[in-house]
Coordinates of C-alpha atoms in Angstrom, one line a residue:
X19 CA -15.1 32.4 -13.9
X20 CA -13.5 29.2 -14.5
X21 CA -15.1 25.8 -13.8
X22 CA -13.4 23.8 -11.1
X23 CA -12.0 20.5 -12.2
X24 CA -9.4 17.8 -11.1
X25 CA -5.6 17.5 -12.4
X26 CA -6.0 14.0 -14.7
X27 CA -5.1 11.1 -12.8
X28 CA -6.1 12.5 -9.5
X29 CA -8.7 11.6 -7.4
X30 CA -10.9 13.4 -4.5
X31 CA -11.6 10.8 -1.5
X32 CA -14.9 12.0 0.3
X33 CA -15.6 11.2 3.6
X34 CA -17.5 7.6 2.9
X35 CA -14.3 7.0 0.9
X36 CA -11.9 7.9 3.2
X37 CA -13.3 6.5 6.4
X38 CA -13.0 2.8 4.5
X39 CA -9.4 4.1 3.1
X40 CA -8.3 4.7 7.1
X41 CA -9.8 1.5 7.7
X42 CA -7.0 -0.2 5.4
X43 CA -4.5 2.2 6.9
X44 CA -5.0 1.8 10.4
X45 CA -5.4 -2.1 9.7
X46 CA -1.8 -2.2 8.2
X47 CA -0.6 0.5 10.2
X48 CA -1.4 -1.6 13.7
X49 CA 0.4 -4.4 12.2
X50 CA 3.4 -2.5 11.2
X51 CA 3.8 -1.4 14.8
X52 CA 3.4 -4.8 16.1
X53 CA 6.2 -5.8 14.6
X54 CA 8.2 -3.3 15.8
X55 CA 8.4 -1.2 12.8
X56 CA 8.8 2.8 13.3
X57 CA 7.2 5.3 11.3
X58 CA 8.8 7.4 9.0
X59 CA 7.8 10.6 6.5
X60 CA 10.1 12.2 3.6
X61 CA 9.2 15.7 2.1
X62 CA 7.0 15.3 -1.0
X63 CA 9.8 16.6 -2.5
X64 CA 13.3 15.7 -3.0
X65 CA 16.1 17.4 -4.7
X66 CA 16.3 16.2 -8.5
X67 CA 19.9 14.9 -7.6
X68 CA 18.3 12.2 -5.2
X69 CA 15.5 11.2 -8.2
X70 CA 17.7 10.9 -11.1
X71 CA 18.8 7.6 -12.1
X72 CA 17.4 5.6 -9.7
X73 CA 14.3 4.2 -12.0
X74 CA 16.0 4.1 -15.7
X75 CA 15.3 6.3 -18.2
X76 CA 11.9 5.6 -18.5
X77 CA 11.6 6.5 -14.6
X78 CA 13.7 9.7 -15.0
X79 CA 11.2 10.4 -17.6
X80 CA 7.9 10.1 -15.1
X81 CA 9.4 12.4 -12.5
X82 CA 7.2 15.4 -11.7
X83 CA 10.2 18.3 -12.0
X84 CA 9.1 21.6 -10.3
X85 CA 10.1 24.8 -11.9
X86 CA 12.7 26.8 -9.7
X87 CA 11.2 29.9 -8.2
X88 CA 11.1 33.4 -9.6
X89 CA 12.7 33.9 -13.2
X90 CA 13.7 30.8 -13.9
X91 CA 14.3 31.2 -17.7
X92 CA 16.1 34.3 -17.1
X93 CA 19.5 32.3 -17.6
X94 CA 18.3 30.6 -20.3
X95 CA 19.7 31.3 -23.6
X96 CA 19.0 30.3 -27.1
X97 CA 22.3 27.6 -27.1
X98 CA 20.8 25.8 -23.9
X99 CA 17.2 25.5 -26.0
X100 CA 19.2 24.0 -28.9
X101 CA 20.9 21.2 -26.5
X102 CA 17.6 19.7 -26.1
X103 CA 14.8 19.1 -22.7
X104 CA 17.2 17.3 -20.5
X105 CA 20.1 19.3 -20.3
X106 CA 17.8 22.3 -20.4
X107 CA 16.0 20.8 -17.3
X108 CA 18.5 20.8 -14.9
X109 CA 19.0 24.5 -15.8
X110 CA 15.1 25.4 -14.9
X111 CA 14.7 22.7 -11.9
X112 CA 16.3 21.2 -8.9
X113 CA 13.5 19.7 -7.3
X114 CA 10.9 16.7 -8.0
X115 CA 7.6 15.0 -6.5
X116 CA 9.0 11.5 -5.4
X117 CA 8.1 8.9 -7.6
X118 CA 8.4 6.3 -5.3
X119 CA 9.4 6.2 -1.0
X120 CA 12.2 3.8 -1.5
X121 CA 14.7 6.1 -3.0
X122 CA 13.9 9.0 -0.6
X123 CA 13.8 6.2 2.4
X124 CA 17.5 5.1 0.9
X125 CA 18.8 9.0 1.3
X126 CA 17.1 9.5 4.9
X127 CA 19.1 6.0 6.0
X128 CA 22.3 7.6 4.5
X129 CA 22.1 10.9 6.1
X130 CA 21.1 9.6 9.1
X131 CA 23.1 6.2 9.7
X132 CA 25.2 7.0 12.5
X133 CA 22.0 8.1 14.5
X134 CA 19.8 4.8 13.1
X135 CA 19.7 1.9 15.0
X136 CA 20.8 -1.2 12.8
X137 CA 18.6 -3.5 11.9
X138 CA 16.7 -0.5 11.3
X139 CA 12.7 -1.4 10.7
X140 CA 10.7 2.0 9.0
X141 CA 7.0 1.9 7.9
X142 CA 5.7 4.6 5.5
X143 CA 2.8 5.7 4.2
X144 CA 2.4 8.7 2.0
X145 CA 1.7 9.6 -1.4
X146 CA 3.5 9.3 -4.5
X147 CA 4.1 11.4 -7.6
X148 CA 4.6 9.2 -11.4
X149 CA 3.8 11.5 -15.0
X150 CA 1.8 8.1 -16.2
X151 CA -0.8 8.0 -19.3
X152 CA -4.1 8.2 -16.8
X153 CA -5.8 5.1 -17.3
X154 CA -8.2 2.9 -15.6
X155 CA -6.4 1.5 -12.2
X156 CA -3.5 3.8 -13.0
X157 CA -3.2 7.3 -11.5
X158 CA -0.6 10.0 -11.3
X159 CA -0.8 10.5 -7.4
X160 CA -1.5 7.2 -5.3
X161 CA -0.5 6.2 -1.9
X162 CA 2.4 3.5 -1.2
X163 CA 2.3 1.7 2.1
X164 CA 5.6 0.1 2.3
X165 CA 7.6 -1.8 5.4
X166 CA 11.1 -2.0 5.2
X167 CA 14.2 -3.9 7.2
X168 CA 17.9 -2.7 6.3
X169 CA 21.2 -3.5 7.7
X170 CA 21.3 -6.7 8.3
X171 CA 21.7 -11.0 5.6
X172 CA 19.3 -12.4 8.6
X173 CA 16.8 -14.5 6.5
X174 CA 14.1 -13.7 9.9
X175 CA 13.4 -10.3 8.2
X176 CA 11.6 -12.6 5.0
X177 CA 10.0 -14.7 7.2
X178 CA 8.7 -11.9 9.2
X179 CA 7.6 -10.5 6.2
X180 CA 5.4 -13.4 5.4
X181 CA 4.2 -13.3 9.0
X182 CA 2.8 -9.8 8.8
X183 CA 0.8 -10.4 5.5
X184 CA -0.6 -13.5 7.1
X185 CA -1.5 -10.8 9.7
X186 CA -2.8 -8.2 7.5
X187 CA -5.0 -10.1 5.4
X188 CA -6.4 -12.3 8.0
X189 CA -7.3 -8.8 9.4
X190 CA -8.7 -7.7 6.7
X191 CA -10.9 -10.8 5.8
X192 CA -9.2 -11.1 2.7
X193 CA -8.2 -15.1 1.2
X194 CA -4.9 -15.1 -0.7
X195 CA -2.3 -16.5 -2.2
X196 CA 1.3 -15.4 -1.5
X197 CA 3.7 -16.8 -4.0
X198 CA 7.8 -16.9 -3.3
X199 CA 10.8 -17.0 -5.5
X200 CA 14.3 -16.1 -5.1
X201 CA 16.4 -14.4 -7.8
X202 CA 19.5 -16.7 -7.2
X203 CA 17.3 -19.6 -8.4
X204 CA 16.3 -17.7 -11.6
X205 CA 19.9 -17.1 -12.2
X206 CA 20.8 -20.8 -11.3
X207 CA 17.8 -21.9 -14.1
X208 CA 19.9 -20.3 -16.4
X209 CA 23.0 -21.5 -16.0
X210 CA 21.2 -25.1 -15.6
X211 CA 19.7 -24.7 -19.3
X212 CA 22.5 -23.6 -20.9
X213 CA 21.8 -19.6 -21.2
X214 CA 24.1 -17.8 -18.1
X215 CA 23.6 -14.4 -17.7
X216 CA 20.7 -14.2 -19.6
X217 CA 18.3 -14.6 -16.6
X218 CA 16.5 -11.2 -17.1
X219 CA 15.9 -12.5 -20.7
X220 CA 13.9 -15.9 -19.1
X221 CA 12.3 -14.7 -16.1
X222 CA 10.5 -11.7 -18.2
X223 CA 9.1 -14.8 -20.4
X224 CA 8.3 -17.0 -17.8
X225 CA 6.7 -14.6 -16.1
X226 CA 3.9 -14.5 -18.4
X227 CA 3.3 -18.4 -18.2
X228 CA 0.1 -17.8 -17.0
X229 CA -0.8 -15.3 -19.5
X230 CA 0.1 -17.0 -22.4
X231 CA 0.8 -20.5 -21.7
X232 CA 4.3 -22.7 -22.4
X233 CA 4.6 -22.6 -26.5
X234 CA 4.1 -18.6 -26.1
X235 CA 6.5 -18.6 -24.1
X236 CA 9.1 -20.7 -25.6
X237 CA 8.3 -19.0 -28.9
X238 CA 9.0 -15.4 -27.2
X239 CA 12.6 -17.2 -25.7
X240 CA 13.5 -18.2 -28.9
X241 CA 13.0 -15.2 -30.8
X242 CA 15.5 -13.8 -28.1
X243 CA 18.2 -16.0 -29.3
X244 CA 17.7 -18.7 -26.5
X245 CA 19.0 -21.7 -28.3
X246 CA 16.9 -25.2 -29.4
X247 CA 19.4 -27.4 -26.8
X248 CA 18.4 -24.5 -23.7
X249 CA 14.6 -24.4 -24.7
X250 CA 14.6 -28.3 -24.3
X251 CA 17.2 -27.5 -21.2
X252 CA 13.5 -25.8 -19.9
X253 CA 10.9 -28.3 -20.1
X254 CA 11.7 -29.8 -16.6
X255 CA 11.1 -26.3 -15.0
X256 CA 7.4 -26.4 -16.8
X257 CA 6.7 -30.1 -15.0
X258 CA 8.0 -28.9 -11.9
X259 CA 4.2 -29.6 -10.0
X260 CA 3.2 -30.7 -6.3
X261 CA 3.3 -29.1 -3.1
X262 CA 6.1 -26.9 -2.3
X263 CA 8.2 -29.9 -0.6
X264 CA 8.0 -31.5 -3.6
X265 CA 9.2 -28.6 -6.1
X266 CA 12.0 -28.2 -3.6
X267 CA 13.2 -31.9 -4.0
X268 CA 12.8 -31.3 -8.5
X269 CA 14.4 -28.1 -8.1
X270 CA 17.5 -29.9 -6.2
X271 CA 17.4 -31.8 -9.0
X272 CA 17.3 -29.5 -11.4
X273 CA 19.9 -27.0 -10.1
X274 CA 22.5 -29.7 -9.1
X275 CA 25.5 -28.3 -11.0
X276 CA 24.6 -24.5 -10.2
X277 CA 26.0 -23.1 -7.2
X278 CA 24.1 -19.8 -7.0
X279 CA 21.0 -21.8 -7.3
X280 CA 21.7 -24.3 -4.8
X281 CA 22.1 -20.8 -2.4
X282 CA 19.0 -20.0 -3.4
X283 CA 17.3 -23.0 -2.2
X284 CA 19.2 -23.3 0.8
X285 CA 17.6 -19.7 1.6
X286 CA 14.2 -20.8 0.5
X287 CA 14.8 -23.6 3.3
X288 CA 15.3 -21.7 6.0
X289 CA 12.5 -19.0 5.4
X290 CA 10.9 -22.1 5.5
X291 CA 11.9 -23.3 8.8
X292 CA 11.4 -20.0 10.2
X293 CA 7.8 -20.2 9.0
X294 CA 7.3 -23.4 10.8
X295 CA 8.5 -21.7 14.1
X296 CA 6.0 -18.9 13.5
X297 CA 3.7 -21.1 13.3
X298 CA 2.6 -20.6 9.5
X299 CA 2.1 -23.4 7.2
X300 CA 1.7 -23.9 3.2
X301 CA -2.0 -23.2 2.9
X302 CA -1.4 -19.6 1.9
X303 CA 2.1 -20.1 1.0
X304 CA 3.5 -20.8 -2.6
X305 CA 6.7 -21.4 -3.8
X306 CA 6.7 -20.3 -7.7
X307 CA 9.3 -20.8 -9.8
X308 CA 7.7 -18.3 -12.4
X309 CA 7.4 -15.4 -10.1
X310 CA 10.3 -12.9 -11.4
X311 CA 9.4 -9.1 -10.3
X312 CA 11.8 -6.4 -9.2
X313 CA 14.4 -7.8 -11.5
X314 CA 16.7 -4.6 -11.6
X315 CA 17.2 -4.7 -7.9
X316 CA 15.9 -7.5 -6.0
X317 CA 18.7 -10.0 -5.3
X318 CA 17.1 -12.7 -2.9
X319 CA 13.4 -13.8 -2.0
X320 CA 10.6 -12.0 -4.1
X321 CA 7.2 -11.6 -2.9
X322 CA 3.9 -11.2 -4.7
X323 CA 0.1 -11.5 -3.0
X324 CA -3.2 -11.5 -4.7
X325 CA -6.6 -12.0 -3.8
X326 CA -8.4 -14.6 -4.2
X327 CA -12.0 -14.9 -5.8
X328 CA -11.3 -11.7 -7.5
X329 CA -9.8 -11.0 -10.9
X330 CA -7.3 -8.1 -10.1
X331 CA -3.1 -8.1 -10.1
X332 CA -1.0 -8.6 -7.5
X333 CA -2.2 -6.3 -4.2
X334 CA 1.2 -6.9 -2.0
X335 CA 4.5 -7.6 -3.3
X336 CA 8.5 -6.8 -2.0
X337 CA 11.7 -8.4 -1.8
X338 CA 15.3 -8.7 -1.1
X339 CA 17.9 -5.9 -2.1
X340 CA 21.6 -6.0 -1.0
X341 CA 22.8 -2.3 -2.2
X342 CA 19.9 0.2 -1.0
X343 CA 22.2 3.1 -0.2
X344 CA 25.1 2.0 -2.8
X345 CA 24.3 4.8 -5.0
X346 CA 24.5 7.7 -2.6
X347 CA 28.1 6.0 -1.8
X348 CA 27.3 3.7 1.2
X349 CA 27.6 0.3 -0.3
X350 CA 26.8 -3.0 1.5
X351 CA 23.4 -2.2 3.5
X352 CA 21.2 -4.8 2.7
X353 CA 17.5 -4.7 3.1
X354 CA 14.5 -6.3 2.4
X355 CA 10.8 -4.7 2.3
X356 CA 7.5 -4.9 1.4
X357 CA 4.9 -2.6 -0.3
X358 CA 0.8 -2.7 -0.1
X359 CA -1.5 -1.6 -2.7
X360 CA -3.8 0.8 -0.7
X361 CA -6.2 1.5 -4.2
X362 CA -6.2 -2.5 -5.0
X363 CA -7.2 -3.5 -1.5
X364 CA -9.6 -0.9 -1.4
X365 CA -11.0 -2.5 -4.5
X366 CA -10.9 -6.1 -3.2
X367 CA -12.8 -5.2 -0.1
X368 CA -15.5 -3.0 -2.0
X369 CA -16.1 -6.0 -4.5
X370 CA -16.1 -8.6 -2.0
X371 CA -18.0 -6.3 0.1
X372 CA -15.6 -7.0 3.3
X373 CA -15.8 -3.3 4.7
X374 CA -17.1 -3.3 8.4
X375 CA -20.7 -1.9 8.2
X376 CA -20.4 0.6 10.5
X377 CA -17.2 1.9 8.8
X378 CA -19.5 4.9 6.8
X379 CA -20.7 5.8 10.6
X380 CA -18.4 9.2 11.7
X381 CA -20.8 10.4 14.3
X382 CA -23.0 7.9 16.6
X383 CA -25.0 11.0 18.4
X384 CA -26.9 14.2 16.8
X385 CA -28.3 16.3 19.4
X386 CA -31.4 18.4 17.8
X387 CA -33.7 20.8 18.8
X388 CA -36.6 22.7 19.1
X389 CA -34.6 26.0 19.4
X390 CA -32.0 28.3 20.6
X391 CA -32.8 27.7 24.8
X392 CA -33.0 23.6 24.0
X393 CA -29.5 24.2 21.7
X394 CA -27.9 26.0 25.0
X395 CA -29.2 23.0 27.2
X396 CA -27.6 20.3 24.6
X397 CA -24.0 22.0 25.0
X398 CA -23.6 20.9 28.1
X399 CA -24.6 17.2 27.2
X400 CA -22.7 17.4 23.7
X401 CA -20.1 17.7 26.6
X402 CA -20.8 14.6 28.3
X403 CA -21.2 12.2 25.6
X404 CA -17.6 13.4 24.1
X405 CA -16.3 12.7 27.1
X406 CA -17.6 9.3 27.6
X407 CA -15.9 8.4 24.4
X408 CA -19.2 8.6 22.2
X409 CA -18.3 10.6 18.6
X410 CA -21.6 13.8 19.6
X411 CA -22.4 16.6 17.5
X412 CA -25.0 19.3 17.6
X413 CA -27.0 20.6 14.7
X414 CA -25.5 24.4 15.4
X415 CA -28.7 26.1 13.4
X416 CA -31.9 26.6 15.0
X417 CA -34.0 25.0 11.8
X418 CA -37.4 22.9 11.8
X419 CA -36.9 19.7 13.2
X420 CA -37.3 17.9 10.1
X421 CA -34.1 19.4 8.7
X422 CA -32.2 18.1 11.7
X423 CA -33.4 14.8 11.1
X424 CA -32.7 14.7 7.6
X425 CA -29.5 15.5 8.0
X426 CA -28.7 12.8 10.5
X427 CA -30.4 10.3 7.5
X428 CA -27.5 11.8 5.1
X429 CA -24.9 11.4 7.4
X430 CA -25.8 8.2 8.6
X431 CA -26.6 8.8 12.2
X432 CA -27.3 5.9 14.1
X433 CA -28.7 7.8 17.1
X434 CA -30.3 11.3 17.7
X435 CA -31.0 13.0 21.0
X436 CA -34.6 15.4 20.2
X437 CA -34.7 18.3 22.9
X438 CA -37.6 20.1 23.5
X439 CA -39.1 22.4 26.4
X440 CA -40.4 19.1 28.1
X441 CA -36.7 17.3 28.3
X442 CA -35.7 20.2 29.6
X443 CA -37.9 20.4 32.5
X444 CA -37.8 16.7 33.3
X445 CA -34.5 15.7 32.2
X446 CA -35.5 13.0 30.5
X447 CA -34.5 13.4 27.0
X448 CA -35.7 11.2 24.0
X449 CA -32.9 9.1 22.0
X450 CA -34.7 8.2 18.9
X451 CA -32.7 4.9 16.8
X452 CA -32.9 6.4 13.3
X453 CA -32.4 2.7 11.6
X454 CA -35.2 0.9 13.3
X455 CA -37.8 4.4 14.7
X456 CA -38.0 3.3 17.5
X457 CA -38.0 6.2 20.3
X458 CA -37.7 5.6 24.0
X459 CA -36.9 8.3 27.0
X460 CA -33.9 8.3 29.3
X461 CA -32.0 10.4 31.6
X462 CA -28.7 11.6 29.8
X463 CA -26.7 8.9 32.3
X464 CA -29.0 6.1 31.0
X465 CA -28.4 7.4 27.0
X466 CA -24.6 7.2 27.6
X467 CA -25.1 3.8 29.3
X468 CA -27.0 2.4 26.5
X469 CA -24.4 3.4 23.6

């Protein structure tokens, strides 16, 4: 007999786990909804055609493959063994786990674009496959809970964006900081300093300013072949400080003579202006030069959130990208989106101890008994409390009364009903509070009245 284990980098989520999980969920979820966003679900799995070359080679390497059914070696000779693992796996699989739910949203808004309305506005939440090195905060299933707007330039899409993690983490009792960037500015920098096309090169560096400080980072720039005259072409960015009207008027400055870059404040600007009219102002709102994720796709504004009074990475982040569909040969629908960090959040609340407390309570009323006439008697009542909105159950084995009770203690039961020949003759039955003891009688309309 074999001992029962997990697949590394999995998890199990027991109920006290998952209730607080569907807590973050329905908290997003709501959020999503009120912003008119639709919900949408791909198949775990998507045809290997879709996956490949979407996330590199590195990417292409983390794909979960699924062997194809039957004998799937039985066309396999010893020449395709000798061509080495790639060519030989298209031979012995079609199919894949997705490794992420943009790609697979991309191919449903292809297939189905004449059907979509445009600006189409999806949320999804469902889990996702990666062949990762388990590690500590790194699994090989997790969830993604991403938002996304495609098919239409209207800068109202970022600042709605902004507006829903406002509304998210307010929800959620979370303080944060969300910092925002836009990749036309990182690409005007360098142009400004004297290194064009090379902004992949500095944003990967100055990215890690916090992490290693300015000399690091100059040191990592020059080893890159940035030259002397562009590394002192980059001190102004470092001394760019103040609130984010004032790094707006140094970055004019600074990004006089690039055109991209003056684009990219201009955009900046108005997701500014559209803030105002929402009614949002600076206090959670950052604009950071630094911030340079998503490289390889994002094109315009780039989000990143993170938590504050906590030491953990970034929980939200997202962006602008103007070719979704381009590589499934429907260029030009540009989008913009927005992905959660379920497991991150989670860990937030649980260290900051924000979870509701009644969030571990599934089931408010136990009805117990003395045996199997007072368990027929309860039925009826079970009955009544479901219907008046109440989450009932009924201990279904006729056990000592003690047992009942201590399962109501393990599960957390607020509230048990005890029945017994008496509250069956009178009709008074006796609710007894499980937190404080206390035990009172009540007729079964005065029980439902009084939870």
């Amino acid at each position: 007999m074999s001992k029962p284990s997990l697949v590394r980098g999995t998890r199990d989520f027991g109920p006290d786990k998952m209730v607080k999980r569907n807590y973050i969920f329905d908290t997003i979820k709501s959020v999503f909804q009120r912003f008119g966003f639709q919900p949408l679900e791909t198949p775990s799995m998507e045809n290997l055609s879709v996956l490949m070359g979407k996330y590199g080679e590195e990417g292409d390497q983390l794909l979960f493959k699924i062997l194809n059914s039957g004998n799937f070696s039985e066309k396999i000779g010893q020449a395709d063994l000798e061509e080495g693992y790639k060519k030989l796996t298209t031979k012995i699989s079609e199919k894949g786990l997705r490794y992420d739910l943009t790609v697979p949203f991309a191919r449903y808004v292809v297939m189905n674009r004449n059907e979509l309305p445009l600006p189409f506005k999806r949320y999804q939440i469902q889990p996702v496959w990666r062949a990762d090195r388990p590690q500590k905060g790194r699994y090989r299933e997790f969830y993604q809970c991403d938002a996304d707007i495609v098919g239409t330039d209207s800068l109202i899409c970022e600042a709605e964006i902004v507006q829903m993690v406002h509304e998210v983490m307010q929800a959620l009792g979370i303080r944060f900081n969300l910092k925002i960037n836009n990749r036309k500015i990182l690409t005007g920098l360098s142009e400004a300093i004297g290194a064009a096309g090379q902004e992949a090169t500095l944003a990967v560096a100055i990215d890690k300013l916090d992490k290693i400080g300015q000399a690091k980072v100059l040191e990592e720039l020059a080893e890159r072949g940035f030259s002397a005259e562009a590394l002192q072409n980059l001190s102004p960015v470092f001394a760019i400080t103040g609130s984010n009207a004032e790094k707006f008027a140094q970055l004019e400055t600074l990004l006089a003579q690039s055109e991209i870059g003056q684009k990219g404040i201009a955009e900046l600007r108005q997701m500014w202006a559209y803030f105002t009219a929402f009614g949002l102002t600076d206090e959670h709102i950052e604009l950071d030069l630094t911030l340079a994720r998503g490289l390889s796709y994002y094109t315009g504004a780039i989000f990143e959130v993170k938590a504050l009074d906590v030491q953990i990475g970034s929980i939200t982040g997202g962006g602008r990208y103007d070719n979704l569909t381009g590589t499934f040969g429907v260029p030009g629908l540009s989008g913009v989106g927005i992905s959660f960090g379920v497991d991150r959040i989670f860990d937030v609340l649980e260290e900051l101890n924000l979870f509701p407390e009644n969030q571990s309570v599934t089931t408010k009323l136990l009805f117990c008994h003395f045996g199997q006439n007072e368990l027929n008697y309860a039925l009826p009542l079970l009955q009544k409390a479901r219907a008046a909105g109440i989450n009932a159950e009924v201990y279904p084995d006729v056990v000592k009364i003690k047992k009942q009770l201590d399962y109501a203690d393990k599960k957390r039961i607020p509230f048990v009903c005890i029945i017994g020949s008496e509250e069956m003759e009178t009709g008074n039955l006796t609710l007894k509070n499980m937190l404080s003891g206390e035990q009172q009688k009540c007729t079964m309309e005065q029980l439902l009245a009084h939870l």
